[in-house]
Amino acid sequence: MMRTQRLGREHDPELAAFLDGLGARLPHVLAYHYPFYRNMLEGCGVGSPLYLGAFRDGRLVGLLPGFIRESEGMAVYSSLPFFGPNSGVICAPGADEAAIHDALLGGIMDELTARGDVLSASFYTPFEHDTASHYRRLLPEALEVERFTQFIPIGEAPVWDNTKRRSIRAAQKAGVTVDTEPTEERMRTFYDIYVENCGQAGIPLKPRACVEALAAEARAGGRAKIYFALREDTVIAGLLVLWAGRTVSYYIPCTATEARTLQPGTLLIDRAVAEARAHGLTHWNFEGSPSRESGVYEFKRRWGAVEGTYSIFVHPFREKSVFKSLGAGTLAERFPWFYVYPFQKLDD
């Protein structure tokens, strides 16, 4: 008998044990699914958690993490902010997979429909776990947006190209070193560089509270790891990654503008990949890129990254005219970090 239930903090030990067991075997369990990440999102004001679990014979067998955000009498749901192939229904492949999707997607849709104030619900299919057919079957009115991501298989030691190896040697020769102690001073510099980089590239900025919460997770020896590139004891670059059982996610990189020629970011990725592999992780999740023509995509490709695919399913609870009248600017302002509607379709 399959049943669903909302998961609160009292379920955290069971949730963590479920993810540990599944993540030891499969790469689609990410650090984003763990309670510490939920707490971070809630703490920095992203929204309110709405997590559902599927239970069979009293045992947790499936998870649908999600957040809901309310603004001016309207609400939106996403599994899971901040964008990317980072959630949807999490379960083991096999005979129960369809039933788990039926229970969890049916359960969340019932809850959201009953509220009456929800504009849309968006679901990202998991990293390296093709479950799109379940969403097409269960959400026939949803808009499907196909996307790609990039990752490096690190089960065997990756072989960097000559350019990468030269960059690593050049950084070391220039006196750049790597340290992992996230002191308050280093984290302040890290965030300042990150803000500068986002401004230069036009990338949405994650709140300072997000980075502070993940620094606390790193200090506690948890799933966040932070690497600093130092020159003469000054932070010139940083890299924040998040570990799960098999997959390490490339979360926030940053490099001071004046230090880019020293290649500190290359040194940091090399060190972080080596440590992840030494601890048995097999996938370096490089996340998505704006397009295959972008510099970000090419940067990852030069590291040997290969492509994976995922889909975003957006179920609108309102007519298209409602989204169009609100407009992309208003929706983005009221619901930051949520995929509310495919804006490119508003003018179709």
Short mmCIF file of C-alpha atoms in Angstrom, two decimals:
data_model
loop_
_atom_site.label_atom_id
_atom_site.label_comp_id
_atom_site.label_asym_id
_atom_site.label_seq_id
_atom_site.Cartn_x
_atom_site.Cartn_y
_atom_site.Cartn_z
CA MET A 1 0.00 0.00 0.00
CA MET A 2 1.47 3.35 -1.07
CA ARG A 3 0.68 6.45 0.97
CA THR A 4 1.96 10.01 0.92
CA GLN A 5 2.70 12.33 3.79
CA ARG A 6 4.10 15.78 4.31
CA LEU A 7 7.65 15.65 5.63
CA GLY A 8 8.60 17.99 8.48
CA ARG A 9 11.78 18.34 10.49
CA GLU A 10 10.77 15.38 12.62
CA HIS A 11 11.30 13.19 9.55
CA ASP A 12 14.84 14.45 8.90
CA PRO A 13 16.67 11.35 10.23
CA GLU A 14 14.54 9.08 8.06
CA LEU A 15 14.90 11.40 5.07
CA ALA A 16 18.69 11.56 5.41
CA ALA A 17 18.92 7.77 5.75
CA PHE A 18 16.80 7.31 2.60
CA LEU A 19 19.01 9.70 0.62
CA ASP A 20 22.21 8.15 1.98
CA GLY A 21 21.10 4.69 0.91
CA LEU A 22 19.92 5.73 -2.53
CA GLY A 23 22.78 8.15 -3.10
CA ALA A 24 25.41 5.53 -2.36
CA ARG A 25 24.25 3.74 -5.53
CA LEU A 26 22.85 6.41 -7.83
CA PRO A 27 24.11 9.82 -8.98
CA HIS A 28 20.71 11.52 -9.15
CA VAL A 29 20.64 12.06 -5.39
CA LEU A 30 22.15 15.51 -4.87
CA ALA A 31 23.06 17.53 -1.81
CA TYR A 32 20.11 19.78 -2.69
CA HIS A 33 17.73 17.09 -1.43
CA TYR A 34 19.09 16.99 2.13
CA PRO A 35 17.58 18.82 5.12
CA PHE A 36 20.48 21.29 5.45
CA TYR A 37 19.72 22.69 2.00
CA ARG A 38 16.01 23.01 2.76
CA ASN A 39 16.90 24.88 5.93
CA MET A 40 19.19 27.20 3.97
CA LEU A 41 16.51 28.01 1.38
CA GLU A 42 13.93 28.70 4.05
CA GLY A 43 16.37 30.74 6.14
CA CYS A 44 17.28 33.08 3.31
CA GLY A 45 13.66 33.78 2.39
CA VAL A 46 13.24 31.76 -0.79
CA GLY A 47 9.86 30.47 0.37
CA SER A 48 8.19 27.84 2.55
CA PRO A 49 9.11 24.16 2.27
CA LEU A 50 6.47 21.73 1.04
CA TYR A 51 8.05 18.27 1.02
CA LEU A 52 6.13 15.07 0.35
CA GLY A 53 7.25 11.53 1.04
CA ALA A 54 5.93 8.28 -0.42
CA PHE A 55 5.79 5.35 1.99
CA ARG A 56 5.30 1.68 1.31
CA ASP A 57 4.77 -0.63 4.27
CA GLY A 58 5.87 2.17 6.58
CA ARG A 59 9.18 2.75 4.75
CA LEU A 60 10.12 5.94 2.88
CA VAL A 61 10.59 5.02 -0.80
CA GLY A 62 10.19 8.34 -2.61
CA LEU A 63 10.70 12.05 -2.07
CA LEU A 64 9.29 15.17 -3.71
CA PRO A 65 11.04 18.22 -2.23
CA GLY A 66 9.51 21.58 -3.07
CA PHE A 67 9.00 25.17 -2.04
CA ILE A 68 6.04 27.48 -2.30
CA ARG A 69 6.28 31.26 -2.39
CA GLU A 70 3.42 33.67 -1.77
CA SER A 71 3.17 37.25 -3.01
CA GLU A 72 0.21 39.63 -3.15
CA GLY A 73 -2.46 36.97 -2.96
CA MET A 74 -0.74 34.62 -5.41
CA ALA A 75 1.58 31.65 -4.97
CA VAL A 76 3.92 29.52 -7.05
CA TYR A 77 5.45 26.11 -6.36
CA SER A 78 8.76 24.65 -7.56
CA SER A 79 10.66 21.42 -7.09
CA LEU A 80 13.24 22.85 -6.52
CA PRO A 81 14.64 26.43 -6.41
CA PHE A 82 17.28 27.69 -7.50
CA PHE A 83 16.89 26.19 -11.03
CA GLY A 84 18.52 23.18 -12.70
CA PRO A 85 18.13 19.38 -12.81
CA ASN A 86 18.11 19.30 -9.03
CA SER A 87 14.91 17.61 -7.97
CA GLY A 88 11.48 16.42 -9.00
CA VAL A 89 10.53 12.99 -7.69
CA ILE A 90 13.53 11.20 -6.16
CA CYS A 91 13.30 7.42 -6.02
CA ALA A 92 15.01 4.26 -7.16
CA PRO A 93 14.34 3.01 -10.69
CA GLY A 94 12.36 -0.19 -10.84
CA ALA A 95 8.93 -1.67 -10.38
CA ASP A 96 7.72 0.94 -7.87
CA GLU A 97 8.86 3.97 -9.87
CA ALA A 98 5.55 4.60 -11.63
CA ALA A 99 3.50 4.12 -8.45
CA ILE A 100 5.78 6.51 -6.53
CA HIS A 101 5.37 9.18 -9.21
CA ASP A 102 1.60 8.62 -9.22
CA ALA A 103 1.45 9.10 -5.47
CA LEU A 104 3.74 12.10 -5.14
CA LEU A 105 2.75 14.08 -8.23
CA GLY A 106 -0.91 13.31 -7.59
CA GLY A 107 -0.53 14.32 -3.95
CA ILE A 108 1.15 17.66 -4.62
CA MET A 109 -1.29 18.55 -7.40
CA ASP A 110 -4.23 17.85 -5.07
CA GLU A 111 -2.71 20.11 -2.41
CA LEU A 112 -1.96 22.94 -4.80
CA THR A 113 -5.36 22.76 -6.51
CA ALA A 114 -7.11 22.91 -3.14
CA ARG A 115 -5.33 26.15 -2.22
CA GLY A 116 -6.93 28.17 -4.99
CA ASP A 117 -4.19 30.83 -5.12
CA VAL A 118 -1.47 28.97 -7.05
CA LEU A 119 -0.40 30.36 -10.42
CA SER A 120 1.82 27.47 -11.48
CA ALA A 121 3.82 24.46 -10.37
CA SER A 122 7.18 23.60 -11.90
CA PHE A 123 9.08 20.33 -11.67
CA TYR A 124 12.67 19.70 -12.77
CA THR A 125 13.43 16.12 -13.69
CA PRO A 126 16.42 14.71 -11.77
CA PHE A 127 20.07 14.76 -12.74
CA GLU A 128 20.97 11.70 -14.84
CA HIS A 129 17.65 9.96 -14.23
CA ASP A 130 15.27 10.14 -17.19
CA THR A 131 11.78 10.16 -15.70
CA ALA A 132 10.14 12.62 -18.12
CA SER A 133 7.61 10.01 -19.31
CA HIS A 134 5.99 9.97 -15.86
CA TYR A 135 5.47 13.74 -15.93
CA ARG A 136 4.04 13.64 -19.45
CA ARG A 137 1.61 10.95 -18.32
CA LEU A 138 0.57 12.56 -15.05
CA LEU A 139 0.71 16.25 -16.02
CA PRO A 140 -0.81 16.26 -19.53
CA GLU A 141 -1.51 20.02 -19.44
CA ALA A 142 2.02 20.95 -18.39
CA LEU A 143 4.38 22.87 -20.66
CA GLU A 144 7.61 20.95 -21.19
CA VAL A 145 10.88 22.84 -21.60
CA GLU A 146 13.81 20.65 -22.62
CA ARG A 147 17.21 21.62 -21.23
CA PHE A 148 20.75 20.27 -21.04
CA THR A 149 23.33 20.12 -18.31
CA GLN A 150 27.01 19.15 -18.23
CA PHE A 151 29.02 16.84 -16.00
CA ILE A 152 32.39 15.15 -15.73
CA PRO A 153 32.57 11.41 -14.99
CA ILE A 154 35.20 11.25 -12.23
CA GLY A 155 34.95 7.58 -11.26
CA GLU A 156 38.33 7.20 -12.91
CA ALA A 157 40.92 9.94 -12.63
CA PRO A 158 40.07 12.55 -15.30
CA VAL A 159 42.88 13.39 -17.69
CA TRP A 160 43.03 17.15 -18.17
CA ASP A 161 44.21 18.49 -21.49
CA ASN A 162 47.60 20.16 -21.89
CA THR A 163 46.15 23.64 -21.45
CA LYS A 164 44.64 22.73 -18.07
CA ARG A 165 47.83 21.08 -16.87
CA ARG A 166 49.88 24.12 -17.89
CA SER A 167 47.44 26.42 -16.09
CA ILE A 168 47.69 24.37 -12.90
CA ARG A 169 51.49 24.48 -13.01
CA ALA A 170 51.45 28.20 -13.75
CA ALA A 171 49.21 28.92 -10.75
CA GLN A 172 51.44 26.88 -8.48
CA LYS A 173 54.58 28.55 -9.85
CA ALA A 174 53.01 31.97 -9.19
CA GLY A 175 52.65 31.07 -5.53
CA VAL A 176 48.92 30.30 -5.51
CA THR A 177 47.97 27.81 -2.80
CA VAL A 178 44.70 26.15 -1.78
CA ASP A 179 43.16 26.09 1.68
CA THR A 180 39.75 24.94 2.95
CA GLU A 181 39.26 26.74 6.27
CA PRO A 182 36.15 28.97 5.87
CA THR A 183 37.05 31.77 8.29
CA GLU A 184 34.70 34.75 8.51
CA GLU A 185 37.24 37.01 6.84
CA ARG A 186 37.74 34.61 3.95
CA MET A 187 33.98 34.23 3.50
CA ARG A 188 33.52 38.01 3.38
CA THR A 189 36.13 38.22 0.62
CA PHE A 190 34.60 35.22 -1.15
CA TYR A 191 31.19 36.86 -1.24
CA ASP A 192 32.57 40.22 -2.34
CA ILE A 193 34.33 38.58 -5.29
CA TYR A 194 31.18 36.60 -6.09
CA VAL A 195 29.09 39.80 -6.14
CA GLU A 196 31.60 41.41 -8.48
CA ASN A 197 31.59 38.39 -10.82
CA CYS A 198 27.78 38.23 -10.94
CA GLY A 199 27.59 41.92 -11.76
CA GLN A 200 30.09 41.54 -14.59
CA ALA A 201 28.30 38.54 -16.10
CA GLY A 202 24.70 39.57 -15.42
CA ILE A 203 24.09 36.45 -13.32
CA PRO A 204 21.36 36.43 -10.63
CA LEU A 205 22.94 36.75 -7.19
CA LYS A 206 22.29 34.26 -4.42
CA PRO A 207 21.67 36.00 -1.08
CA ARG A 208 24.50 36.47 1.40
CA ALA A 209 22.45 34.42 3.87
CA CYS A 210 22.65 31.46 1.48
CA VAL A 211 26.45 31.55 1.40
CA GLU A 212 26.68 32.11 5.18
CA ALA A 213 24.46 29.08 5.84
CA LEU A 214 26.54 26.88 3.55
CA ALA A 215 29.75 28.15 5.21
CA ALA A 216 28.28 27.00 8.53
CA GLU A 217 27.58 23.59 6.97
CA ALA A 218 31.20 23.42 5.81
CA ARG A 219 32.52 24.36 9.27
CA ALA A 220 30.42 21.57 10.76
CA GLY A 221 32.04 19.04 8.41
CA GLY A 222 28.82 18.62 6.42
CA ARG A 223 28.05 18.38 2.74
CA ALA A 224 29.28 21.86 1.78
CA LYS A 225 32.99 22.18 0.94
CA ILE A 226 34.72 25.50 0.29
CA TYR A 227 38.10 25.90 -1.39
CA PHE A 228 40.08 29.15 -1.35
CA ALA A 229 42.90 30.10 -3.68
CA LEU A 230 45.40 32.22 -1.75
CA ARG A 231 48.31 34.36 -2.83
CA GLU A 232 50.36 35.97 -0.10
CA ASP A 233 47.58 34.94 2.34
CA THR A 234 44.96 36.88 0.36
CA VAL A 235 41.89 35.16 -1.11
CA ILE A 236 41.92 35.65 -4.88
CA ALA A 237 39.38 32.96 -5.82
CA GLY A 238 36.97 30.53 -4.23
CA LEU A 239 34.87 27.49 -5.01
CA LEU A 240 31.84 26.26 -3.07
CA VAL A 241 30.70 22.71 -3.89
CA LEU A 242 28.06 20.41 -2.39
CA TRP A 243 28.57 16.69 -1.89
CA ALA A 244 26.09 13.81 -2.01
CA GLY A 245 26.82 10.08 -2.15
CA ARG A 246 27.98 9.93 -5.76
CA THR A 247 27.71 13.47 -7.08
CA VAL A 248 29.47 16.70 -6.24
CA SER A 249 27.70 19.85 -7.46
CA TYR A 250 29.62 22.88 -8.68
CA TYR A 251 27.70 25.56 -6.78
CA ILE A 252 29.50 28.91 -6.57
CA PRO A 253 32.84 29.67 -8.23
CA CYS A 254 34.41 33.14 -8.08
CA THR A 255 37.71 34.72 -9.13
CA ALA A 256 38.94 38.25 -8.52
CA THR A 257 39.18 40.10 -11.84
CA GLU A 258 42.79 41.11 -11.36
CA ALA A 259 43.81 37.52 -10.54
CA ARG A 260 42.33 35.71 -13.52
CA THR A 261 45.60 35.50 -15.40
CA LEU A 262 47.02 33.46 -12.49
CA GLN A 263 44.45 30.68 -13.17
CA PRO A 264 43.44 30.15 -9.53
CA GLY A 265 40.05 28.75 -10.53
CA THR A 266 41.72 25.97 -12.49
CA LEU A 267 43.77 25.01 -9.45
CA LEU A 268 40.62 24.94 -7.29
CA ILE A 269 38.65 22.69 -9.63
CA ASP A 270 41.58 20.28 -9.92
CA ARG A 271 41.84 20.06 -6.12
CA ALA A 272 38.08 19.71 -5.56
CA VAL A 273 37.70 16.99 -8.21
CA ALA A 274 40.65 15.05 -6.77
CA GLU A 275 39.20 15.14 -3.24
CA ALA A 276 35.72 14.15 -4.39
CA ARG A 277 37.08 11.22 -6.36
CA ALA A 278 39.24 10.14 -3.41
CA HIS A 279 36.05 9.90 -1.33
CA GLY A 280 34.27 7.72 -3.87
CA LEU A 281 32.21 10.31 -5.74
CA THR A 282 31.74 9.52 -9.41
CA HIS A 283 30.05 12.58 -10.99
CA TRP A 284 31.08 16.24 -11.08
CA ASN A 285 27.81 18.07 -11.71
CA PHE A 286 28.74 21.20 -13.67
CA GLU A 287 25.07 22.32 -13.83
CA GLY A 288 23.43 24.01 -16.82
CA SER A 289 24.66 26.72 -19.19
CA PRO A 290 22.76 29.53 -20.96
CA SER A 291 23.35 27.96 -24.39
CA ARG A 292 25.79 25.78 -26.30
CA GLU A 293 27.20 28.96 -27.81
CA SER A 294 27.98 30.54 -24.45
CA GLY A 295 31.40 30.95 -22.93
CA VAL A 296 30.19 29.08 -19.85
CA TYR A 297 29.34 26.01 -21.93
CA GLU A 298 32.72 26.12 -23.67
CA PHE A 299 34.54 26.52 -20.34
CA LYS A 300 32.93 23.32 -19.05
CA ARG A 301 33.48 21.47 -22.30
CA ARG A 302 37.21 22.19 -22.08
CA TRP A 303 37.24 20.38 -18.75
CA GLY A 304 35.98 17.28 -20.54
CA ALA A 305 32.34 17.74 -19.52
CA VAL A 306 29.73 15.72 -21.37
CA GLU A 307 26.07 16.58 -21.78
CA GLY A 308 23.08 15.31 -19.88
CA THR A 309 19.47 16.26 -20.51
CA TYR A 310 16.54 17.16 -18.30
CA SER A 311 13.12 18.75 -18.63
CA ILE A 312 11.16 21.39 -16.77
CA PHE A 313 7.44 20.67 -16.55
CA VAL A 314 5.33 23.74 -15.77
CA HIS A 315 1.69 23.17 -14.92
CA PRO A 316 -0.25 26.46 -15.12
CA PHE A 317 -3.27 26.80 -12.85
CA ARG A 318 -4.35 29.95 -14.70
CA GLU A 319 -4.95 30.90 -18.29
CA LYS A 320 -2.00 32.13 -20.31
CA SER A 321 -3.57 35.61 -20.38
CA VAL A 322 -3.02 35.92 -16.61
CA PHE A 323 0.74 35.35 -16.97
CA LYS A 324 0.86 37.65 -19.96
CA SER A 325 -0.94 40.47 -18.12
CA LEU A 326 1.42 40.19 -15.16
CA GLY A 327 4.44 40.12 -17.48
CA ALA A 328 7.85 38.55 -17.14
CA GLY A 329 9.26 41.45 -15.13
CA THR A 330 6.56 41.34 -12.45
CA LEU A 331 6.66 37.55 -12.19
CA ALA A 332 10.45 37.56 -11.81
CA GLU A 333 10.28 40.31 -9.19
CA ARG A 334 7.56 38.68 -7.09
CA PHE A 335 8.86 35.12 -7.42
CA PRO A 336 12.67 35.22 -7.66
CA TRP A 337 14.42 31.85 -8.01
CA PHE A 338 11.19 30.16 -9.18
CA TYR A 339 10.49 28.99 -12.73
CA VAL A 340 6.96 30.39 -12.94
CA TYR A 341 6.27 30.17 -16.68
CA PRO A 342 8.33 29.84 -19.89
CA PHE A 343 8.61 33.56 -20.62
CA GLN A 344 9.53 32.90 -24.26
CA LYS A 345 6.03 31.46 -24.73
CA LEU A 346 4.18 34.53 -23.48
CA ASP A 347 4.18 36.11 -26.94
CA ASP A 348 3.40 32.94 -28.92
#
